XYZ file of C-alpha atoms in Angstrom:
550
model
C -21.180 -46.784 -6.012
C -23.344 -45.824 -8.976
C -21.595 -45.466 -12.322
C -24.082 -42.738 -13.235
C -24.662 -39.303 -11.839
C -27.257 -36.588 -12.357
C -29.402 -36.772 -15.516
C -28.151 -40.321 -16.110
C -24.770 -39.087 -17.304
C -21.546 -40.960 -16.705
C -18.882 -39.898 -14.243
C -15.891 -39.011 -16.401
C -14.918 -35.405 -15.681
C -12.437 -33.129 -17.419
C -11.080 -30.282 -15.290
C -9.283 -27.506 -17.172
C -6.762 -25.775 -14.917
C -4.831 -26.933 -11.834
C -4.863 -23.742 -9.792
C -6.734 -23.293 -6.524
C -10.098 -23.934 -8.225
C -8.982 -26.936 -10.231
C -7.146 -28.703 -7.417
C -10.115 -28.620 -5.065
C -12.380 -29.808 -7.884
C -10.110 -32.772 -8.634
C -10.002 -33.710 -4.957
C -13.731 -33.403 -4.277
C -14.854 -35.192 -7.426
C -12.430 -38.063 -6.837
C -13.801 -38.317 -3.304
C -17.301 -38.713 -4.728
C -16.296 -41.504 -7.084
C -15.886 -39.606 -10.352
C -13.182 -40.407 -12.911
C -11.197 -37.173 -13.099
C -8.674 -35.957 -15.641
C -7.140 -32.492 -15.191
C -5.187 -30.550 -17.801
C -2.814 -27.725 -16.857
C -0.988 -25.746 -19.547
C 1.853 -24.782 -17.214
C 4.563 -27.087 -15.921
C 3.396 -26.549 -12.342
C 0.238 -26.534 -10.247
C -0.991 -23.590 -8.197
C -2.134 -21.234 -10.938
C -1.495 -17.550 -10.287
C 0.032 -18.304 -6.858
C 3.104 -19.683 -8.619
C 5.354 -16.761 -9.557
C 6.501 -16.752 -13.157
C 8.382 -14.353 -15.410
C 6.226 -15.386 -18.378
C 4.560 -12.096 -19.439
C 1.542 -13.959 -20.847
C 0.682 -15.476 -17.462
C -1.153 -13.747 -14.629
C 0.699 -14.548 -11.423
C 1.796 -13.213 -8.096
C 5.187 -11.579 -7.896
C 8.011 -12.839 -5.739
C 7.120 -10.781 -2.689
C 3.330 -10.932 -2.928
C 1.657 -11.307 0.463
C -1.881 -12.494 1.104
C -2.849 -13.300 4.703
C 0.253 -15.484 4.629
C 3.312 -15.541 2.411
C 2.769 -16.377 -1.244
C 5.454 -19.060 -0.894
C 3.484 -20.744 1.901
C 0.367 -20.831 -0.288
C 2.230 -22.397 -3.201
C 3.859 -24.925 -0.838
C 0.425 -25.689 0.584
C -0.998 -26.467 -2.854
C 1.859 -28.855 -3.576
C 1.425 -30.595 -0.208
C -2.346 -30.693 -0.785
C -1.914 -32.425 -4.142
C 0.567 -34.919 -2.684
C -1.530 -35.697 0.407
C -4.709 -36.427 -1.570
C -2.786 -38.216 -4.365
C -3.964 -35.799 -7.040
C -0.834 -35.535 -9.185
C -1.508 -38.784 -11.042
C -4.733 -37.248 -12.341
C -3.102 -33.983 -13.495
C -1.414 -33.611 -16.895
C 1.058 -30.730 -16.714
C 2.368 -28.791 -19.716
C -0.789 -29.793 -21.549
C -2.985 -27.120 -23.095
C -6.630 -27.582 -23.970
C -6.865 -26.061 -27.426
C -10.544 -26.653 -28.142
C -13.715 -28.208 -26.777
C -16.777 -29.262 -28.746
C -20.139 -30.679 -27.795
C -21.602 -33.903 -29.184
C -25.249 -33.438 -28.269
C -26.225 -36.802 -29.746
C -23.848 -38.722 -27.483
C -24.125 -36.120 -24.690
C -20.333 -35.900 -24.513
C -17.688 -33.180 -24.425
C -14.927 -33.567 -26.993
C -11.688 -32.119 -25.618
C -8.613 -31.527 -27.771
C -5.267 -31.169 -25.986
C -1.704 -30.426 -27.023
C 1.389 -31.354 -25.030
C 4.956 -30.300 -25.707
C 6.578 -32.212 -28.573
C 3.491 -34.406 -29.002
C 0.685 -34.410 -31.553
C -2.750 -33.102 -30.622
C -4.991 -35.588 -28.847
C -8.789 -35.787 -28.603
C -10.741 -37.396 -25.743
C -14.394 -37.487 -24.721
C -15.846 -36.782 -21.268
C -19.282 -36.808 -19.693
C -18.711 -33.554 -17.841
C -16.510 -30.493 -18.131
C -15.301 -28.063 -15.455
C -13.727 -24.789 -16.524
C -11.363 -23.974 -13.645
C -9.456 -21.293 -15.529
C -10.615 -18.475 -13.243
C -11.676 -14.987 -14.261
C -8.307 -13.332 -14.910
C -7.394 -14.735 -18.301
C -7.329 -11.670 -20.554
C -5.794 -8.295 -19.548
C -8.155 -5.321 -19.468
C -6.488 -2.128 -20.679
C -8.023 1.306 -20.084
C -9.183 3.375 -23.038
C -6.755 6.313 -22.909
C -7.168 9.062 -25.487
C -4.012 9.870 -27.445
C -2.102 6.834 -26.217
C -0.317 6.429 -29.546
C 1.501 9.728 -28.885
C 3.072 8.383 -25.683
C 6.728 7.423 -26.230
C 7.277 5.726 -22.895
C 6.335 2.159 -22.014
C 2.704 1.175 -21.425
C 2.452 -2.157 -19.640
C -0.362 -4.139 -18.067
C 0.255 -5.609 -14.626
C 0.096 -9.122 -16.118
C 3.317 -8.297 -17.980
C 4.929 -6.525 -15.009
C 7.525 -9.064 -13.871
C 10.768 -7.116 -13.355
C 10.557 -3.874 -11.367
C 14.303 -3.219 -11.605
C 13.965 -2.056 -15.227
C 12.105 1.010 -13.909
C 14.916 2.164 -11.618
C 15.348 5.928 -11.909
C 12.106 6.311 -13.882
C 8.873 8.180 -13.211
C 6.014 5.684 -13.259
C 2.282 6.372 -13.373
C 0.335 3.456 -11.871
C -3.303 3.340 -13.011
C -5.940 1.773 -10.767
C -6.266 1.439 -7.001
C -6.395 -2.190 -5.908
C -4.382 -5.028 -4.460
C -2.243 -5.379 -7.590
C -1.350 -1.695 -7.734
C -0.528 -1.684 -4.011
C 1.906 -4.571 -4.508
C 3.374 -3.092 -7.709
C 4.027 0.295 -6.075
C 6.038 -1.378 -3.346
C 8.160 -3.243 -5.886
C 8.762 -0.109 -7.946
C 9.980 1.905 -4.959
C 12.146 -0.946 -3.665
C 13.687 -1.182 -7.137
C 14.593 2.511 -7.119
C 11.890 4.190 -9.188
C 12.456 7.968 -9.063
C 8.790 8.895 -8.653
C 5.563 6.876 -8.440
C 2.098 8.332 -9.030
C -1.120 6.475 -8.258
C -3.910 7.482 -10.636
C -7.449 6.634 -9.580
C -10.850 8.157 -10.248
C -12.625 6.783 -7.212
C -12.108 6.830 -3.484
C -11.178 3.519 -1.935
C -10.846 1.887 1.469
C -7.527 0.391 2.517
C -7.204 -2.054 5.404
C -4.284 -3.937 6.963
C -4.011 -7.710 6.772
C -4.284 -7.934 10.552
C -6.747 -5.768 12.496
C -6.997 -5.955 16.303
C -4.962 -9.127 16.250
C -7.197 -10.901 13.719
C -6.891 -11.618 10.026
C -9.616 -9.620 8.287
C -11.754 -12.641 7.363
C -11.758 -13.660 11.039
C -13.735 -10.549 11.962
C -16.851 -12.143 10.475
C -18.517 -14.996 12.341
C -21.744 -16.938 11.900
C -23.702 -14.754 14.323
C -22.716 -11.565 12.471
C -23.441 -13.220 9.121
C -26.948 -14.147 10.279
C -27.632 -10.673 11.682
C -26.225 -9.010 8.566
C -28.251 -11.333 6.349
C -31.459 -10.454 8.197
C -30.825 -6.711 7.947
C -29.777 -7.015 4.322
C -32.954 -8.865 3.380
C -35.405 -6.452 4.958
C -33.388 -3.208 5.051
C -30.754 -3.422 2.299
C -29.967 0.320 2.279
C -29.400 0.264 6.042
C -27.047 -2.698 5.624
C -25.051 -0.878 2.953
C -24.613 2.144 5.230
C -23.583 -0.078 8.142
C -21.038 -1.867 5.957
C -19.595 1.397 4.641
C -19.346 2.834 8.158
C -17.713 -0.328 9.443
C -15.077 -0.332 6.693
C -14.378 3.374 7.083
C -14.120 3.008 10.866
C -11.694 0.082 10.547
C -9.549 2.082 8.121
C -9.443 5.103 10.441
C -8.574 2.873 13.386
C -5.708 1.207 11.558
C -4.461 4.247 9.635
C -5.714 7.446 11.339
C -3.479 9.576 9.121
C -5.534 8.613 6.068
C -8.749 10.145 7.364
C -8.204 13.460 5.596
C -5.773 12.314 2.921
C -6.617 13.619 -0.586
C -6.472 10.090 -2.002
C -9.619 9.198 -0.091
C -11.410 12.538 0.101
C -12.114 15.547 -2.089
C -13.737 15.621 -5.495
C -13.175 11.978 -6.386
C -16.127 9.750 -7.153
C -17.272 7.527 -4.316
C -16.913 3.792 -4.758
C -20.054 1.793 -5.456
C -21.366 0.973 -1.960
C -23.140 -2.136 -3.239
C -20.042 -3.684 -4.763
C -16.718 -2.603 -3.312
C -13.676 -4.543 -2.166
C -11.197 -2.953 0.267
C -7.557 -2.730 -0.759
C -5.609 -4.962 1.627
C -2.154 -3.488 2.160
C 0.124 -2.853 5.120
C 2.498 -0.509 3.290
C 0.384 1.599 0.902
C -1.004 3.924 3.638
C 2.483 4.815 4.870
C 3.662 5.429 1.299
C 0.715 7.747 0.663
C 1.069 9.643 3.939
C 4.832 10.038 3.551
C 4.492 11.353 0.007
C 6.630 8.575 -1.474
C 3.591 7.812 -3.602
C 1.546 10.716 -4.911
C -2.172 10.176 -5.412
C -3.459 11.870 -8.577
C -6.750 12.001 -10.462
C -7.709 9.800 -13.408
C -6.172 10.182 -16.859
C -7.983 12.505 -19.280
C -5.609 12.020 -22.230
C -2.007 11.856 -23.377
C -0.767 15.299 -24.399
C 2.822 14.608 -25.414
C 5.574 11.992 -25.705
C 5.898 11.877 -21.925
C 3.032 14.078 -20.741
C -0.314 13.071 -19.230
C -3.288 15.361 -18.630
C -5.433 14.407 -15.631
C -9.171 14.944 -15.185
C -8.547 17.893 -12.802
C -6.525 19.634 -15.582
C -3.192 18.875 -13.903
C -0.417 17.828 -16.274
C 2.218 15.266 -15.322
C 5.442 15.664 -17.291
C 8.454 13.407 -17.740
C 6.450 10.200 -17.300
C 8.587 7.275 -18.425
C 6.083 4.442 -18.015
C 2.397 3.817 -17.418
C 1.591 0.646 -15.468
C -2.063 -0.383 -15.890
C -3.321 -2.295 -12.855
C -6.790 -2.423 -14.318
C -7.649 -6.068 -13.913
C -8.469 -8.801 -16.370
C -11.572 -10.420 -17.741
C -12.655 -13.820 -18.883
C -12.656 -15.032 -22.475
C -14.154 -18.443 -23.228
C -14.546 -17.878 -26.965
C -11.303 -19.645 -27.879
C -12.139 -22.787 -25.871
C -15.892 -23.286 -25.835
C -18.398 -23.551 -28.685
C -20.751 -20.529 -28.837
C -23.671 -22.646 -27.600
C -21.850 -23.267 -24.303
C -20.209 -19.873 -23.736
C -22.004 -18.164 -20.796
C -20.711 -14.781 -21.999
C -22.167 -15.180 -25.488
C -24.723 -12.341 -25.867
C -26.701 -14.215 -28.533
C -27.799 -16.787 -25.952
C -29.661 -14.168 -23.880
C -29.869 -10.985 -25.916
C -32.258 -9.174 -23.580
C -30.066 -9.694 -20.498
C -26.813 -8.581 -22.131
C -28.476 -5.633 -23.864
C -29.425 -4.165 -20.481
C -25.794 -3.994 -19.342
C -23.546 -0.943 -19.866
C -21.332 -1.217 -22.998
C -18.175 -2.260 -21.143
C -19.942 -5.261 -19.579
C -21.276 -6.325 -22.979
C -17.905 -6.118 -24.709
C -14.542 -6.590 -23.001
C -15.851 -7.161 -19.479
C -18.614 -9.665 -20.135
C -20.283 -11.209 -17.120
C -21.073 -14.953 -17.298
C -24.774 -15.786 -16.980
C -24.781 -18.879 -14.760
C -26.857 -20.525 -12.061
C -25.419 -19.388 -8.732
C -22.425 -18.102 -10.695
C -21.282 -21.705 -11.207
C -23.491 -23.922 -13.367
C -24.198 -23.595 -17.090
C -27.807 -22.834 -17.963
C -27.427 -24.575 -21.336
C -25.746 -27.750 -20.001
C -26.402 -27.736 -16.247
C -25.606 -31.408 -15.660
C -22.305 -31.395 -17.484
C -20.720 -27.921 -17.625
C -19.590 -25.715 -14.736
C -17.332 -22.716 -14.222
C -15.164 -22.118 -11.158
C -13.612 -18.809 -10.179
C -16.434 -16.441 -11.104
C -18.082 -16.298 -7.690
C -16.609 -14.157 -4.936
C -17.940 -14.643 -1.416
C -17.031 -11.862 1.005
C -14.951 -11.974 3.084
C -12.853 -13.734 0.486
C -11.243 -17.042 1.305
C -9.666 -19.737 -0.856
C -11.471 -22.333 1.268
C -14.766 -21.270 -0.355
C -13.436 -22.746 -3.620
C -13.386 -26.088 -1.854
C -16.980 -25.680 -0.720
C -18.184 -24.757 -4.222
C -16.656 -27.792 -5.924
C -17.860 -29.940 -3.022
C -21.420 -28.782 -3.667
C -21.065 -29.278 -7.423
C -19.914 -32.870 -6.840
C -23.036 -33.478 -4.750
C -25.318 -32.114 -7.476
C -23.651 -33.976 -10.332
C -23.377 -37.088 -8.177
C -27.183 -37.066 -7.832
C -26.899 -36.809 -4.034
C -28.806 -33.543 -3.767
C -31.991 -32.587 -5.636
C -31.098 -30.793 -8.836
C -32.945 -27.496 -9.339
C -35.423 -27.275 -12.189
C -34.629 -25.398 -15.382
C -37.121 -22.716 -14.295
C -35.442 -22.320 -10.877
C -31.990 -21.981 -12.415
C -33.080 -19.466 -15.038
C -34.997 -17.433 -12.440
C -31.986 -17.273 -10.101
C -29.621 -16.243 -12.912
C -32.088 -13.618 -14.130
C -32.511 -12.233 -10.614
C -28.743 -11.945 -10.195
C -28.410 -10.148 -13.525
C -31.237 -7.778 -12.594
C -29.491 -7.026 -9.304
C -26.204 -6.465 -11.144
C -27.829 -4.070 -13.609
C -29.379 -2.151 -10.709
C -26.032 -1.988 -8.904
C -24.269 -0.672 -12.013
C -26.574 2.345 -12.015
C -24.621 3.529 -8.955
C -21.245 3.269 -10.662
C -18.617 0.735 -11.676
C -18.216 -2.419 -9.649
C -15.174 -4.130 -8.204
C -16.218 -7.692 -9.062
C -19.232 -8.865 -11.045
C -19.456 -12.143 -9.152
C -19.790 -10.925 -5.555
C -22.310 -13.073 -3.678
C -21.998 -12.118 -0.040
C -25.645 -12.639 0.887
C -26.598 -15.165 3.571
C -28.923 -16.995 1.184
C -26.019 -17.992 -1.051
C -23.918 -19.167 1.917
C -26.800 -21.248 3.310
C -27.445 -22.782 -0.110
C -23.773 -23.618 -0.576
C -23.416 -25.237 2.849
C -26.641 -27.205 2.372
C -25.758 -28.502 -1.096
C -22.231 -29.413 0.025
C -23.705 -31.359 2.950
C -21.629 -29.819 5.730
C -24.561 -29.552 8.144
C -23.152 -26.325 9.554
C -26.292 -24.185 9.396
C -28.433 -27.102 10.569
C -26.354 -27.213 13.759
C -25.487 -23.546 14.364
C -27.711 -20.462 14.374
C -30.899 -22.193 13.208
C -33.387 -22.224 16.067
C -35.946 -24.197 14.057
C -33.536 -27.158 13.798
C -33.503 -29.881 16.446
C -29.835 -30.501 15.616
C -29.053 -26.910 16.601
C -30.876 -27.270 19.961
C -29.148 -30.580 20.658
C -25.662 -29.174 20.055
C -26.456 -26.077 22.150
C -27.762 -28.202 25.024
C -24.965 -30.785 24.980
C -21.886 -28.677 24.189
C -22.807 -25.098 24.998
C -19.268 -23.717 25.125
C -18.317 -25.311 21.818
C -21.597 -24.158 20.257
C -20.790 -20.562 21.231
C -17.317 -20.969 19.739
C -18.853 -22.023 16.406
C -21.339 -19.146 16.511
C -18.980 -16.353 17.581
C -15.505 -17.651 16.805
C -13.325 -18.079 13.722
C -15.195 -19.303 10.645
C -12.664 -22.052 10.014
C -13.331 -24.659 7.274
C -12.560 -27.365 9.847
C -16.168 -26.833 10.995
C -17.352 -28.249 7.658
C -16.120 -31.664 8.735
C -17.798 -31.829 12.154
C -21.230 -33.164 11.279
C -22.259 -36.399 9.575
C -25.233 -35.631 7.328
C -25.125 -38.954 5.508
C -23.641 -37.382 2.377
C -21.340 -34.603 1.280
C -18.258 -33.532 3.140
C -16.685 -36.461 4.979
C -16.386 -36.036 8.731
C -12.971 -35.948 10.400
C -12.307 -37.088 13.946
C -9.854 -34.240 14.485
C -12.226 -31.493 13.309
C -13.370 -30.327 16.757
C -9.831 -30.148 18.073
C -8.787 -28.187 14.970
C -11.656 -25.702 15.467
C -10.677 -25.218 19.119
C -7.019 -24.787 18.186
C -7.843 -22.199 15.498
C -9.813 -20.167 18.047
C -7.053 -20.488 20.660
C -4.496 -19.283 18.110
C -6.718 -16.316 17.299
C -7.027 -15.359 20.971
C -3.259 -15.623 21.456
C -2.683 -13.399 18.407
C -5.161 -10.855 19.755
C -3.347 -10.759 23.091
C 0.027 -10.253 21.405
C -1.442 -7.439 19.327
C -2.916 -5.748 22.393
C 0.455 -5.975 24.139
C 2.207 -4.486 21.097
C -0.242 -1.586 20.919
C 0.155 -0.859 24.635
C 3.938 -0.910 24.288
C 3.760 1.562 21.391
C 1.481 3.854 23.423
C 3.915 3.687 26.327
C 6.839 4.577 24.076
C 4.927 7.550 22.625
C 4.033 8.777 26.122
C 7.691 8.487 27.145
C 8.811 10.527 24.125
C 6.189 13.202 24.853
C 7.370 13.314 28.482
C 10.975 13.896 27.449
C 9.904 16.638 25.032
C 7.868 18.322 27.778
C 10.851 18.261 30.144
C 13.005 20.067 27.619
């Protein structure tokens, strides 16, 4: 195996962060023959999926639920690291305090500090920032906040809901974090909880019609949606909005006319919106246990808040800001390598609204991953969001990066990279004209997915849904039932290990069986859900019959 990778650089790689992004990077780069060293400031792996009471750390809370339990995800990361023998490459409780660039030697100089040890400096050929995009809390600009005598806390610092027992809490921002936090507050005995939000939002359950939400999208729908989106983008936006609204009304019919989602509120940006995934928030809103209110206009007294509809909330004890976080590379990277440094591309940053030039800077990167200044040696993980979201996409991204840096896939030219980054920024600026966005790194277009699969070497799109490919025709002819399962079934990452393309993702003999099992599990779950729904309908009919008889 070659000791050199792309651009003639060596293969020593420093990965900063051992969360979901960092772990997959360590695994995939080791698999491609790189020498990998990972630094993690915490005493554990897993990043934000590991609950902690440290108020300076963004993390899930004890009861956080994704599509599976938070505890299962953290356990999975630990098993993942053990299975692929990653732990020996990860230095826990070790903070990276500074990085510098030696352009003469084409090396990254990384300074680290471990507990009770002096600072240490090492050099690497390549650097991967796997610190994610939630490093610095974003607080709303609230007029008169200094007059408020209650507690104002950002969700990053919200670790103990019991301290708010008996209090009136105003939660700011409608998203996944606020939905979780509201549940904790009510369980802990908060007297009253208000949800303040300026925009309408869509809320969906984790499971819809027996499927996890990300299982409702398959390759066929992605191809159709990609075609419509390319030639009729406005039509695609309307279809997406209608689909989300229809799914919400199906799951929670009582929300259809609820004031939280109707009335004078601003509509969410149709080009960049992320549904709130919550099983309990709709019931809390419909029951009145949580009261939806307008955005904050200003603080009018020690415990009083004036809303934008001129309503005043009195006796507010605490304001919980679930307003997200943003990235800050300035303390780690030199200005010449910081993709959020406006001086590197003044014209691009100047075209953004003020918030996105200041506290909410958007990294300017190739495909949202690769540095434009140091493309062969600097990359950033965690700033690209592919809808529907899935942690497995992190694996695919670092897999593709390993192929590029390993010189196993043609590296794009400087012109190509700059043009792609410029086009994304232009699209972002256009989108922002229609209102604020949920995530600046959303890349849900088919072109990005095809590029990612091709660079990673999975062979998926060469074998499925591409009628100009002989591989696609061969699979369809030889294994028609399995081909249809790949096209219309669950988009499971096991499919990435089916096809030997001579490079990239290693094949696995058990991949086909795993794909078939995932689809069988989905069908069984759908059947159980159908049975549950029918039972509930029967019970409601029985109750109505008894009422009619009386």
